[in-house]
Amino acid sequence: MRPPRGEETGELSEGPNGPGGAGYENSGYPPGQGGYPDTPYAYGNRGGYEGRGSGFSGPPPVPPTPWGKILGIGCGVLLLLLLVLGGCGAVMIFMSGTGSPEGPGGPVGPGEGVQEDPRGEETPSNATLDASSTDFQPSSLYVEGEFTSVRVRITNDGERSLDVNPLYFTVVDTSGEEHAPGDAIAMDAREISVQTLESGQNAEGVITVEGTVEPESVVFEPFHTIPVEVPVE
């Protein structure tokens, strides 16, 4: 430290303006200069920047992507889509079997578009039908309940096209009661499809009715044609 005023040691040095312009010579310092100032100079914080404090933790972490939730939602949407498509197919089959025939110009009026022979009677279907017992095989739309299935094979022996639809069939049990397949559409995985058979073509599949039934015969009756009935083998 610099010695107290009045106790300086050494000889006076000559400054730029003579001996009076300089102070005492001190060991280790240039002539006319003393040591460091008594009061330390405030240089500010280390590094020259104001600190952020101990609570600064940087930017918040990025949350992870919820892949499990995304996959769960995707699977649910896919299952719902499959159920909707299956339901739409069943509705189309039902509507095609119960709707009234329409021509290119709109609904068919009374007495128009009906296939009749010259005597005014309904036209025979000209279809050959075979029926046999089979087990019920549930489809993806089956939930619960009892159903009875019958395997059928139909052949178009006529010259005109023949429409085939599960709703054109009826199952008759051993007591003579008739059972329509309307409440069992799409319940069996092998159900006969809606189609049109040209002359000589045939189709094979299953028709299903609700409940436990002992089938005795099957009736095939398209619109405006004479029904065909065969026993169940």
JSON list of C-alpha atoms in Angstrom, two decimals:
[
{"chain": "A", "resi": 1, "resn": "MET", "atom": "CA", "xyz": [0.00, 0.00, 0.00]},
{"chain": "A", "resi": 2, "resn": "ARG", "atom": "CA", "xyz": [0.94, 3.62, -0.40]},
{"chain": "A", "resi": 3, "resn": "PRO", "atom": "CA", "xyz": [2.51, 5.03, 2.83]},
{"chain": "A", "resi": 4, "resn": "PRO", "atom": "CA", "xyz": [0.48, 7.65, 4.67]},
{"chain": "A", "resi": 5, "resn": "ARG", "atom": "CA", "xyz": [0.88, 11.22, 3.58]},
{"chain": "A", "resi": 6, "resn": "GLY", "atom": "CA", "xyz": [3.83, 12.79, 5.32]},
{"chain": "A", "resi": 7, "resn": "GLU", "atom": "CA", "xyz": [5.71, 9.51, 5.70]},
{"chain": "A", "resi": 8, "resn": "GLU", "atom": "CA", "xyz": [6.83, 9.07, 2.11]},
{"chain": "A", "resi": 9, "resn": "THR", "atom": "CA", "xyz": [10.36, 7.81, 1.59]},
{"chain": "A", "resi": 10, "resn": "GLY", "atom": "CA", "xyz": [12.81, 8.38, -1.20]},
{"chain": "A", "resi": 11, "resn": "GLU", "atom": "CA", "xyz": [13.98, 11.42, -3.03]},
{"chain": "A", "resi": 12, "resn": "LEU", "atom": "CA", "xyz": [11.92, 13.91, -4.95]},
{"chain": "A", "resi": 13, "resn": "SER", "atom": "CA", "xyz": [12.03, 13.31, -8.68]},
{"chain": "A", "resi": 14, "resn": "GLU", "atom": "CA", "xyz": [11.90, 15.95, -11.27]},
{"chain": "A", "resi": 15, "resn": "GLY", "atom": "CA", "xyz": [8.69, 16.10, -13.18]},
{"chain": "A", "resi": 16, "resn": "PRO", "atom": "CA", "xyz": [8.02, 17.86, -16.50]},
{"chain": "A", "resi": 17, "resn": "ASN", "atom": "CA", "xyz": [7.69, 21.21, -14.69]},
{"chain": "A", "resi": 18, "resn": "GLY", "atom": "CA", "xyz": [10.60, 20.80, -12.28]},
{"chain": "A", "resi": 19, "resn": "PRO", "atom": "CA", "xyz": [11.02, 19.30, -8.85]},
{"chain": "A", "resi": 20, "resn": "GLY", "atom": "CA", "xyz": [7.70, 20.67, -7.63]},
{"chain": "A", "resi": 21, "resn": "GLY", "atom": "CA", "xyz": [5.70, 18.76, -10.24]},
{"chain": "A", "resi": 22, "resn": "ALA", "atom": "CA", "xyz": [6.65, 15.29, -9.08]},
{"chain": "A", "resi": 23, "resn": "GLY", "atom": "CA", "xyz": [6.24, 13.24, -5.97]},
{"chain": "A", "resi": 24, "resn": "TYR", "atom": "CA", "xyz": [8.48, 10.96, -4.04]},
{"chain": "A", "resi": 25, "resn": "GLU", "atom": "CA", "xyz": [10.11, 8.06, -5.75]},
{"chain": "A", "resi": 26, "resn": "ASN", "atom": "CA", "xyz": [8.67, 4.79, -4.55]},
{"chain": "A", "resi": 27, "resn": "SER", "atom": "CA", "xyz": [10.29, 1.44, -4.99]},
{"chain": "A", "resi": 28, "resn": "GLY", "atom": "CA", "xyz": [8.71, -0.53, -7.82]},
{"chain": "A", "resi": 29, "resn": "TYR", "atom": "CA", "xyz": [6.78, 2.36, -9.43]},
{"chain": "A", "resi": 30, "resn": "PRO", "atom": "CA", "xyz": [7.68, 4.93, -12.06]},
{"chain": "A", "resi": 31, "resn": "PRO", "atom": "CA", "xyz": [8.94, 8.26, -10.80]},
{"chain": "A", "resi": 32, "resn": "GLY", "atom": "CA", "xyz": [6.18, 10.53, -9.58]},
{"chain": "A", "resi": 33, "resn": "GLN", "atom": "CA", "xyz": [3.64, 7.68, -9.25]},
{"chain": "A", "resi": 34, "resn": "GLY", "atom": "CA", "xyz": [2.53, 5.70, -6.23]},
{"chain": "A", "resi": 35, "resn": "GLY", "atom": "CA", "xyz": [0.87, 2.28, -5.81]},
{"chain": "A", "resi": 36, "resn": "TYR", "atom": "CA", "xyz": [-2.68, 1.21, -6.56]},
{"chain": "A", "resi": 37, "resn": "PRO", "atom": "CA", "xyz": [-5.47, 3.49, -5.37]},
{"chain": "A", "resi": 38, "resn": "ASP", "atom": "CA", "xyz": [-6.76, 2.92, -1.85]},
{"chain": "A", "resi": 39, "resn": "THR", "atom": "CA", "xyz": [-10.33, 2.43, -3.01]},
{"chain": "A", "resi": 40, "resn": "PRO", "atom": "CA", "xyz": [-10.73, -0.54, -5.45]},
{"chain": "A", "resi": 41, "resn": "TYR", "atom": "CA", "xyz": [-12.38, 0.22, -8.77]},
{"chain": "A", "resi": 42, "resn": "ALA", "atom": "CA", "xyz": [-15.71, -1.51, -9.48]},
{"chain": "A", "resi": 43, "resn": "TYR", "atom": "CA", "xyz": [-15.20, -3.49, -12.68]},
{"chain": "A", "resi": 44, "resn": "GLY", "atom": "CA", "xyz": [-18.64, -5.06, -12.68]},
{"chain": "A", "resi": 45, "resn": "ASN", "atom": "CA", "xyz": [-19.45, -8.76, -12.85]},
{"chain": "A", "resi": 46, "resn": "ARG", "atom": "CA", "xyz": [-16.96, -11.32, -14.07]},
{"chain": "A", "resi": 47, "resn": "GLY", "atom": "CA", "xyz": [-17.03, -11.70, -17.81]},
{"chain": "A", "resi": 48, "resn": "GLY", "atom": "CA", "xyz": [-18.47, -8.22, -18.41]},
{"chain": "A", "resi": 49, "resn": "TYR", "atom": "CA", "xyz": [-22.13, -9.42, -18.55]},
{"chain": "A", "resi": 50, "resn": "GLU", "atom": "CA", "xyz": [-24.89, -9.24, -16.05]},
{"chain": "A", "resi": 51, "resn": "GLY", "atom": "CA", "xyz": [-25.70, -12.75, -14.76]},
{"chain": "A", "resi": 52, "resn": "ARG", "atom": "CA", "xyz": [-29.10, -14.38, -15.26]},
{"chain": "A", "resi": 53, "resn": "GLY", "atom": "CA", "xyz": [-29.23, -15.71, -11.73]},
{"chain": "A", "resi": 54, "resn": "SER", "atom": "CA", "xyz": [-29.21, -19.25, -10.43]},
{"chain": "A", "resi": 55, "resn": "GLY", "atom": "CA", "xyz": [-32.84, -19.88, -11.49]},
{"chain": "A", "resi": 56, "resn": "PHE", "atom": "CA", "xyz": [-32.19, -19.76, -15.26]},
{"chain": "A", "resi": 57, "resn": "SER", "atom": "CA", "xyz": [-32.73, -23.24, -16.78]},
{"chain": "A", "resi": 58, "resn": "GLY", "atom": "CA", "xyz": [-32.75, -22.63, -20.56]},
{"chain": "A", "resi": 59, "resn": "PRO", "atom": "CA", "xyz": [-35.64, -23.26, -23.03]},
{"chain": "A", "resi": 60, "resn": "PRO", "atom": "CA", "xyz": [-38.46, -25.67, -21.98]},
{"chain": "A", "resi": 61, "resn": "PRO", "atom": "CA", "xyz": [-38.05, -29.30, -23.12]},
{"chain": "A", "resi": 62, "resn": "VAL", "atom": "CA", "xyz": [-40.01, -30.47, -26.20]},
{"chain": "A", "resi": 63, "resn": "PRO", "atom": "CA", "xyz": [-42.78, -32.93, -25.17]},
{"chain": "A", "resi": 64, "resn": "PRO", "atom": "CA", "xyz": [-42.51, -36.41, -26.76]},
{"chain": "A", "resi": 65, "resn": "THR", "atom": "CA", "xyz": [-44.87, -37.39, -29.60]},
{"chain": "A", "resi": 66, "resn": "PRO", "atom": "CA", "xyz": [-47.81, -39.50, -28.23]},
{"chain": "A", "resi": 67, "resn": "TRP", "atom": "CA", "xyz": [-47.43, -42.37, -30.74]},
{"chain": "A", "resi": 68, "resn": "GLY", "atom": "CA", "xyz": [-49.52, -44.74, -28.62]},
{"chain": "A", "resi": 69, "resn": "LYS", "atom": "CA", "xyz": [-52.49, -42.39, -28.63]},
{"chain": "A", "resi": 70, "resn": "ILE", "atom": "CA", "xyz": [-52.15, -41.78, -32.39]},
{"chain": "A", "resi": 71, "resn": "LEU", "atom": "CA", "xyz": [-52.06, -45.53, -33.17]},
{"chain": "A", "resi": 72, "resn": "GLY", "atom": "CA", "xyz": [-55.05, -46.18, -30.90]},
{"chain": "A", "resi": 73, "resn": "ILE", "atom": "CA", "xyz": [-57.15, -43.53, -32.64]},
{"chain": "A", "resi": 74, "resn": "GLY", "atom": "CA", "xyz": [-56.14, -44.85, -36.08]},
{"chain": "A", "resi": 75, "resn": "CYS", "atom": "CA", "xyz": [-57.15, -48.43, -35.23]},
{"chain": "A", "resi": 76, "resn": "GLY", "atom": "CA", "xyz": [-60.49, -47.23, -33.87]},
{"chain": "A", "resi": 77, "resn": "VAL", "atom": "CA", "xyz": [-61.23, -45.25, -37.03]},
{"chain": "A", "resi": 78, "resn": "LEU", "atom": "CA", "xyz": [-60.33, -48.27, -39.22]},
{"chain": "A", "resi": 79, "resn": "LEU", "atom": "CA", "xyz": [-62.63, -50.59, -37.25]},
{"chain": "A", "resi": 80, "resn": "LEU", "atom": "CA", "xyz": [-65.47, -48.07, -37.45]},
{"chain": "A", "resi": 81, "resn": "LEU", "atom": "CA", "xyz": [-64.96, -47.76, -41.22]},
{"chain": "A", "resi": 82, "resn": "LEU", "atom": "CA", "xyz": [-65.17, -51.56, -41.67]},
{"chain": "A", "resi": 83, "resn": "LEU", "atom": "CA", "xyz": [-68.41, -51.71, -39.68]},
{"chain": "A", "resi": 84, "resn": "VAL", "atom": "CA", "xyz": [-69.92, -48.84, -41.69]},
{"chain": "A", "resi": 85, "resn": "LEU", "atom": "CA", "xyz": [-68.99, -50.49, -45.02]},
{"chain": "A", "resi": 86, "resn": "GLY", "atom": "CA", "xyz": [-70.51, -53.81, -43.90]},
{"chain": "A", "resi": 87, "resn": "GLY", "atom": "CA", "xyz": [-73.71, -52.09, -42.81]},
{"chain": "A", "resi": 88, "resn": "CYS", "atom": "CA", "xyz": [-73.96, -50.20, -46.11]},
{"chain": "A", "resi": 89, "resn": "GLY", "atom": "CA", "xyz": [-73.60, -53.48, -48.03]},
{"chain": "A", "resi": 90, "resn": "ALA", "atom": "CA", "xyz": [-76.44, -55.05, -46.05]},
{"chain": "A", "resi": 91, "resn": "VAL", "atom": "CA", "xyz": [-78.66, -52.01, -46.62]},
{"chain": "A", "resi": 92, "resn": "MET", "atom": "CA", "xyz": [-77.97, -52.10, -50.38]},
{"chain": "A", "resi": 93, "resn": "ILE", "atom": "CA", "xyz": [-78.93, -55.77, -50.54]},
{"chain": "A", "resi": 94, "resn": "PHE", "atom": "CA", "xyz": [-82.12, -55.09, -48.61]},
{"chain": "A", "resi": 95, "resn": "MET", "atom": "CA", "xyz": [-83.07, -52.07, -50.73]},
{"chain": "A", "resi": 96, "resn": "SER", "atom": "CA", "xyz": [-82.39, -53.88, -53.99]},
{"chain": "A", "resi": 97, "resn": "GLY", "atom": "CA", "xyz": [-84.74, -56.65, -52.91]},
{"chain": "A", "resi": 98, "resn": "THR", "atom": "CA", "xyz": [-87.58, -54.51, -51.57]},
{"chain": "A", "resi": 99, "resn": "GLY", "atom": "CA", "xyz": [-87.50, -51.48, -53.89]},
{"chain": "A", "resi": 100, "resn": "SER", "atom": "CA", "xyz": [-89.93, -51.17, -56.75]},
{"chain": "A", "resi": 101, "resn": "PRO", "atom": "CA", "xyz": [-88.46, -51.63, -60.23]},
{"chain": "A", "resi": 102, "resn": "GLU", "atom": "CA", "xyz": [-87.73, -48.43, -62.11]},
{"chain": "A", "resi": 103, "resn": "GLY", "atom": "CA", "xyz": [-86.91, -47.86, -65.73]},
{"chain": "A", "resi": 104, "resn": "PRO", "atom": "CA", "xyz": [-84.54, -45.29, -67.27]},
{"chain": "A", "resi": 105, "resn": "GLY", "atom": "CA", "xyz": [-87.30, -42.66, -67.24]},
{"chain": "A", "resi": 106, "resn": "GLY", "atom": "CA", "xyz": [-88.28, -43.02, -63.56]},
{"chain": "A", "resi": 107, "resn": "PRO", "atom": "CA", "xyz": [-90.76, -45.17, -61.63]},
{"chain": "A", "resi": 108, "resn": "VAL", "atom": "CA", "xyz": [-92.66, -47.77, -63.60]},
{"chain": "A", "resi": 109, "resn": "GLY", "atom": "CA", "xyz": [-96.36, -47.04, -63.85]},
{"chain": "A", "resi": 110, "resn": "PRO", "atom": "CA", "xyz": [-99.15, -49.57, -63.39]},
{"chain": "A", "resi": 111, "resn": "GLY", "atom": "CA", "xyz": [-99.06, -52.31, -66.00]},
{"chain": "A", "resi": 112, "resn": "GLU", "atom": "CA", "xyz": [-95.66, -51.23, -67.36]},
{"chain": "A", "resi": 113, "resn": "GLY", "atom": "CA", "xyz": [-92.53, -53.35, -67.36]},
{"chain": "A", "resi": 114, "resn": "VAL", "atom": "CA", "xyz": [-94.26, -56.51, -66.06]},
{"chain": "A", "resi": 115, "resn": "GLN", "atom": "CA", "xyz": [-93.12, -59.71, -67.75]},
{"chain": "A", "resi": 116, "resn": "GLU", "atom": "CA", "xyz": [-96.32, -61.41, -68.84]},
{"chain": "A", "resi": 117, "resn": "ASP", "atom": "CA", "xyz": [-97.09, -64.11, -71.37]},
{"chain": "A", "resi": 118, "resn": "PRO", "atom": "CA", "xyz": [-99.73, -63.56, -74.12]},
{"chain": "A", "resi": 119, "resn": "ARG", "atom": "CA", "xyz": [-102.44, -64.88, -71.79]},
{"chain": "A", "resi": 120, "resn": "GLY", "atom": "CA", "xyz": [-101.71, -62.15, -69.19]},
{"chain": "A", "resi": 121, "resn": "GLU", "atom": "CA", "xyz": [-100.19, -64.53, -66.60]},
{"chain": "A", "resi": 122, "resn": "GLU", "atom": "CA", "xyz": [-96.87, -64.18, -64.77]},
{"chain": "A", "resi": 123, "resn": "THR", "atom": "CA", "xyz": [-93.82, -65.44, -66.63]},
{"chain": "A", "resi": 124, "resn": "PRO", "atom": "CA", "xyz": [-92.16, -68.62, -65.31]},
{"chain": "A", "resi": 125, "resn": "SER", "atom": "CA", "xyz": [-88.74, -67.99, -63.82]},
{"chain": "A", "resi": 126, "resn": "ASN", "atom": "CA", "xyz": [-87.11, -70.74, -65.94]},
{"chain": "A", "resi": 127, "resn": "ALA", "atom": "CA", "xyz": [-84.77, -71.36, -62.99]},
{"chain": "A", "resi": 128, "resn": "THR", "atom": "CA", "xyz": [-83.49, -74.68, -61.72]},
{"chain": "A", "resi": 129, "resn": "LEU", "atom": "CA", "xyz": [-83.06, -74.68, -57.93]},
{"chain": "A", "resi": 130, "resn": "ASP", "atom": "CA", "xyz": [-81.27, -77.10, -55.59]},
{"chain": "A", "resi": 131, "resn": "ALA", "atom": "CA", "xyz": [-81.23, -76.77, -51.76]},
{"chain": "A", "resi": 132, "resn": "SER", "atom": "CA", "xyz": [-79.36, -78.66, -49.04]},
{"chain": "A", "resi": 133, "resn": "SER", "atom": "CA", "xyz": [-78.75, -78.30, -45.29]},
{"chain": "A", "resi": 134, "resn": "THR", "atom": "CA", "xyz": [-75.56, -76.65, -44.04]},
{"chain": "A", "resi": 135, "resn": "ASP", "atom": "CA", "xyz": [-74.11, -75.22, -40.84]},
{"chain": "A", "resi": 136, "resn": "PHE", "atom": "CA", "xyz": [-74.30, -71.54, -39.98]},
{"chain": "A", "resi": 137, "resn": "GLN", "atom": "CA", "xyz": [-70.93, -69.80, -40.35]},
{"chain": "A", "resi": 138, "resn": "PRO", "atom": "CA", "xyz": [-70.97, -66.32, -38.73]},
{"chain": "A", "resi": 139, "resn": "SER", "atom": "CA", "xyz": [-69.65, -63.37, -40.73]},
{"chain": "A", "resi": 140, "resn": "SER", "atom": "CA", "xyz": [-67.74, -60.38, -39.35]},
{"chain": "A", "resi": 141, "resn": "LEU", "atom": "CA", "xyz": [-71.08, -58.60, -38.76]},
{"chain": "A", "resi": 142, "resn": "TYR", "atom": "CA", "xyz": [-72.48, -61.33, -36.51]},
{"chain": "A", "resi": 143, "resn": "VAL", "atom": "CA", "xyz": [-72.87, -60.32, -32.85]},
{"chain": "A", "resi": 144, "resn": "GLU", "atom": "CA", "xyz": [-75.20, -62.82, -31.18]},
{"chain": "A", "resi": 145, "resn": "GLY", "atom": "CA", "xyz": [-78.33, -64.90, -31.70]},
{"chain": "A", "resi": 146, "resn": "GLU", "atom": "CA", "xyz": [-79.40, -68.16, -33.36]},
{"chain": "A", "resi": 147, "resn": "PHE", "atom": "CA", "xyz": [-79.55, -68.49, -37.15]},
{"chain": "A", "resi": 148, "resn": "THR", "atom": "CA", "xyz": [-80.24, -71.28, -39.65]},
{"chain": "A", "resi": 149, "resn": "SER", "atom": "CA", "xyz": [-78.58, -71.49, -43.07]},
{"chain": "A", "resi": 150, "resn": "VAL", "atom": "CA", "xyz": [-79.48, -73.43, -46.23]},
{"chain": "A", "resi": 151, "resn": "ARG", "atom": "CA", "xyz": [-77.16, -73.87, -49.21]},
{"chain": "A", "resi": 152, "resn": "VAL", "atom": "CA", "xyz": [-78.79, -73.15, -52.60]},
{"chain": "A", "resi": 153, "resn": "ARG", "atom": "CA", "xyz": [-77.69, -73.51, -56.21]},
{"chain": "A", "resi": 154, "resn": "ILE", "atom": "CA", "xyz": [-79.67, -71.79, -58.97]},
{"chain": "A", "resi": 155, "resn": "THR", "atom": "CA", "xyz": [-79.29, -72.07, -62.74]},
{"chain": "A", "resi": 156, "resn": "ASN", "atom": "CA", "xyz": [-80.84, -69.87, -65.42]},
{"chain": "A", "resi": 157, "resn": "ASP", "atom": "CA", "xyz": [-82.38, -72.22, -67.98]},
{"chain": "A", "resi": 158, "resn": "GLY", "atom": "CA", "xyz": [-84.28, -69.49, -69.83]},
{"chain": "A", "resi": 159, "resn": "GLU", "atom": "CA", "xyz": [-83.31, -67.16, -72.65]},
{"chain": "A", "resi": 160, "resn": "ARG", "atom": "CA", "xyz": [-83.72, -63.95, -70.64]},
{"chain": "A", "resi": 161, "resn": "SER", "atom": "CA", "xyz": [-81.53, -62.74, -67.78]},
{"chain": "A", "resi": 162, "resn": "LEU", "atom": "CA", "xyz": [-82.42, -63.82, -64.24]},
{"chain": "A", "resi": 163, "resn": "ASP", "atom": "CA", "xyz": [-81.98, -61.62, -61.15]},
{"chain": "A", "resi": 164, "resn": "VAL", "atom": "CA", "xyz": [-80.75, -63.30, -57.97]},
{"chain": "A", "resi": 165, "resn": "ASN", "atom": "CA", "xyz": [-81.05, -61.79, -54.50]},
{"chain": "A", "resi": 166, "resn": "PRO", "atom": "CA", "xyz": [-81.07, -63.35, -51.00]},
{"chain": "A", "resi": 167, "resn": "LEU", "atom": "CA", "xyz": [-84.40, -61.63, -50.36]},
{"chain": "A", "resi": 168, "resn": "TYR", "atom": "CA", "xyz": [-86.01, -63.57, -53.23]},
{"chain": "A", "resi": 169, "resn": "PHE", "atom": "CA", "xyz": [-85.77, -66.80, -51.17]},
{"chain": "A", "resi": 170, "resn": "THR", "atom": "CA", "xyz": [-88.06, -68.13, -48.43]},
{"chain": "A", "resi": 171, "resn": "VAL", "atom": "CA", "xyz": [-87.41, -71.07, -46.09]},
{"chain": "A", "resi": 172, "resn": "VAL", "atom": "CA", "xyz": [-90.40, -73.25, -45.13]},
{"chain": "A", "resi": 173, "resn": "ASP", "atom": "CA", "xyz": [-90.04, -75.35, -41.96]},
{"chain": "A", "resi": 174, "resn": "THR", "atom": "CA", "xyz": [-91.54, -78.76, -41.19]},
{"chain": "A", "resi": 175, "resn": "SER", "atom": "CA", "xyz": [-94.69, -77.16, -39.71]},
{"chain": "A", "resi": 176, "resn": "GLY", "atom": "CA", "xyz": [-95.35, -75.16, -42.89]},
{"chain": "A", "resi": 177, "resn": "GLU", "atom": "CA", "xyz": [-94.28, -71.79, -41.46]},
{"chain": "A", "resi": 178, "resn": "GLU", "atom": "CA", "xyz": [-92.40, -69.50, -43.83]},
{"chain": "A", "resi": 179, "resn": "HIS", "atom": "CA", "xyz": [-89.21, -67.69, -42.75]},
{"chain": "A", "resi": 180, "resn": "ALA", "atom": "CA", "xyz": [-87.88, -64.71, -44.71]},
{"chain": "A", "resi": 181, "resn": "PRO", "atom": "CA", "xyz": [-84.15, -63.87, -44.63]},
{"chain": "A", "resi": 182, "resn": "GLY", "atom": "CA", "xyz": [-84.68, -60.12, -44.15]},
{"chain": "A", "resi": 183, "resn": "ASP", "atom": "CA", "xyz": [-83.58, -60.18, -40.48]},
{"chain": "A", "resi": 184, "resn": "ALA", "atom": "CA", "xyz": [-80.49, -62.30, -41.20]},
{"chain": "A", "resi": 185, "resn": "ILE", "atom": "CA", "xyz": [-78.92, -60.50, -44.16]},
{"chain": "A", "resi": 186, "resn": "ALA", "atom": "CA", "xyz": [-75.08, -60.67, -44.12]},
{"chain": "A", "resi": 187, "resn": "MET", "atom": "CA", "xyz": [-75.01, -62.84, -40.98]},
{"chain": "A", "resi": 188, "resn": "ASP", "atom": "CA", "xyz": [-73.50, -65.87, -42.78]},
{"chain": "A", "resi": 189, "resn": "ALA", "atom": "CA", "xyz": [-70.09, -65.42, -44.39]},
{"chain": "A", "resi": 190, "resn": "ARG", "atom": "CA", "xyz": [-71.13, -67.48, -47.45]},
{"chain": "A", "resi": 191, "resn": "GLU", "atom": "CA", "xyz": [-74.35, -65.61, -48.29]},
{"chain": "A", "resi": 192, "resn": "ILE", "atom": "CA", "xyz": [-75.35, -65.72, -51.96]},
{"chain": "A", "resi": 193, "resn": "SER", "atom": "CA", "xyz": [-74.63, -62.37, -53.60]},
{"chain": "A", "resi": 194, "resn": "VAL", "atom": "CA", "xyz": [-76.89, -60.03, -55.54]},
{"chain": "A", "resi": 195, "resn": "GLN", "atom": "CA", "xyz": [-76.27, -60.70, -59.24]},
{"chain": "A", "resi": 196, "resn": "THR", "atom": "CA", "xyz": [-77.82, -61.21, -62.66]},
{"chain": "A", "resi": 197, "resn": "LEU", "atom": "CA", "xyz": [-77.50, -64.57, -64.41]},
{"chain": "A", "resi": 198, "resn": "GLU", "atom": "CA", "xyz": [-77.51, -64.75, -68.17]},
{"chain": "A", "resi": 199, "resn": "SER", "atom": "CA", "xyz": [-78.82, -67.79, -70.00]},
{"chain": "A", "resi": 200, "resn": "GLY", "atom": "CA", "xyz": [-76.95, -70.93, -68.92]},
{"chain": "A", "resi": 201, "resn": "GLN", "atom": "CA", "xyz": [-75.19, -69.33, -65.94]},
{"chain": "A", "resi": 202, "resn": "ASN", "atom": "CA", "xyz": [-75.54, -70.49, -62.34]},
{"chain": "A", "resi": 203, "resn": "ALA", "atom": "CA", "xyz": [-74.83, -69.20, -58.84]},
{"chain": "A", "resi": 204, "resn": "GLU", "atom": "CA", "xyz": [-74.27, -70.89, -55.50]},
{"chain": "A", "resi": 205, "resn": "GLY", "atom": "CA", "xyz": [-74.35, -69.62, -51.93]},
{"chain": "A", "resi": 206, "resn": "VAL", "atom": "CA", "xyz": [-76.19, -69.64, -48.62]},
{"chain": "A", "resi": 207, "resn": "ILE", "atom": "CA", "xyz": [-79.46, -68.10, -47.47]},
{"chain": "A", "resi": 208, "resn": "THR", "atom": "CA", "xyz": [-79.97, -67.54, -43.74]},
{"chain": "A", "resi": 209, "resn": "VAL", "atom": "CA", "xyz": [-83.03, -67.03, -41.54]},
{"chain": "A", "resi": 210, "resn": "GLU", "atom": "CA", "xyz": [-83.25, -65.98, -37.92]},
{"chain": "A", "resi": 211, "resn": "GLY", "atom": "CA", "xyz": [-83.83, -68.60, -35.21]},
{"chain": "A", "resi": 212, "resn": "THR", "atom": "CA", "xyz": [-83.41, -72.37, -35.00]},
{"chain": "A", "resi": 213, "resn": "VAL", "atom": "CA", "xyz": [-85.44, -73.80, -37.88]},
{"chain": "A", "resi": 214, "resn": "GLU", "atom": "CA", "xyz": [-85.89, -77.29, -39.35]},
{"chain": "A", "resi": 215, "resn": "PRO", "atom": "CA", "xyz": [-86.03, -76.42, -43.06]},
{"chain": "A", "resi": 216, "resn": "GLU", "atom": "CA", "xyz": [-88.22, -78.57, -45.26]},
{"chain": "A", "resi": 217, "resn": "SER", "atom": "CA", "xyz": [-88.23, -76.61, -48.53]},
{"chain": "A", "resi": 218, "resn": "VAL", "atom": "CA", "xyz": [-86.93, -73.43, -50.15]},
{"chain": "A", "resi": 219, "resn": "VAL", "atom": "CA", "xyz": [-88.93, -71.10, -52.40]},
{"chain": "A", "resi": 220, "resn": "PHE", "atom": "CA", "xyz": [-87.30, -68.85, -55.03]},
{"chain": "A", "resi": 221, "resn": "GLU", "atom": "CA", "xyz": [-89.58, -66.06, -56.25]},
{"chain": "A", "resi": 222, "resn": "PRO", "atom": "CA", "xyz": [-88.16, -63.08, -58.19]},
{"chain": "A", "resi": 223, "resn": "PHE", "atom": "CA", "xyz": [-90.42, -60.16, -59.05]},
{"chain": "A", "resi": 224, "resn": "HIS", "atom": "CA", "xyz": [-93.24, -60.89, -61.54]},
{"chain": "A", "resi": 225, "resn": "THR", "atom": "CA", "xyz": [-92.30, -64.55, -61.99]},
{"chain": "A", "resi": 226, "resn": "ILE", "atom": "CA", "xyz": [-93.85, -67.82, -60.93]},
{"chain": "A", "resi": 227, "resn": "PRO", "atom": "CA", "xyz": [-92.11, -69.12, -57.75]},
{"chain": "A", "resi": 228, "resn": "VAL", "atom": "CA", "xyz": [-89.97, -72.25, -57.78]},
{"chain": "A", "resi": 229, "resn": "GLU", "atom": "CA", "xyz": [-90.04, -74.53, -54.69]},
{"chain": "A", "resi": 230, "resn": "VAL", "atom": "CA", "xyz": [-87.71, -77.47, -54.00]},
{"chain": "A", "resi": 231, "resn": "PRO", "atom": "CA", "xyz": [-87.22, -79.70, -50.93]},
{"chain": "A", "resi": 232, "resn": "VAL", "atom": "CA", "xyz": [-84.16, -79.31, -48.70]},
{"chain": "A", "resi": 233, "resn": "GLU", "atom": "CA", "xyz": [-81.98, -82.40, -48.93]}
]
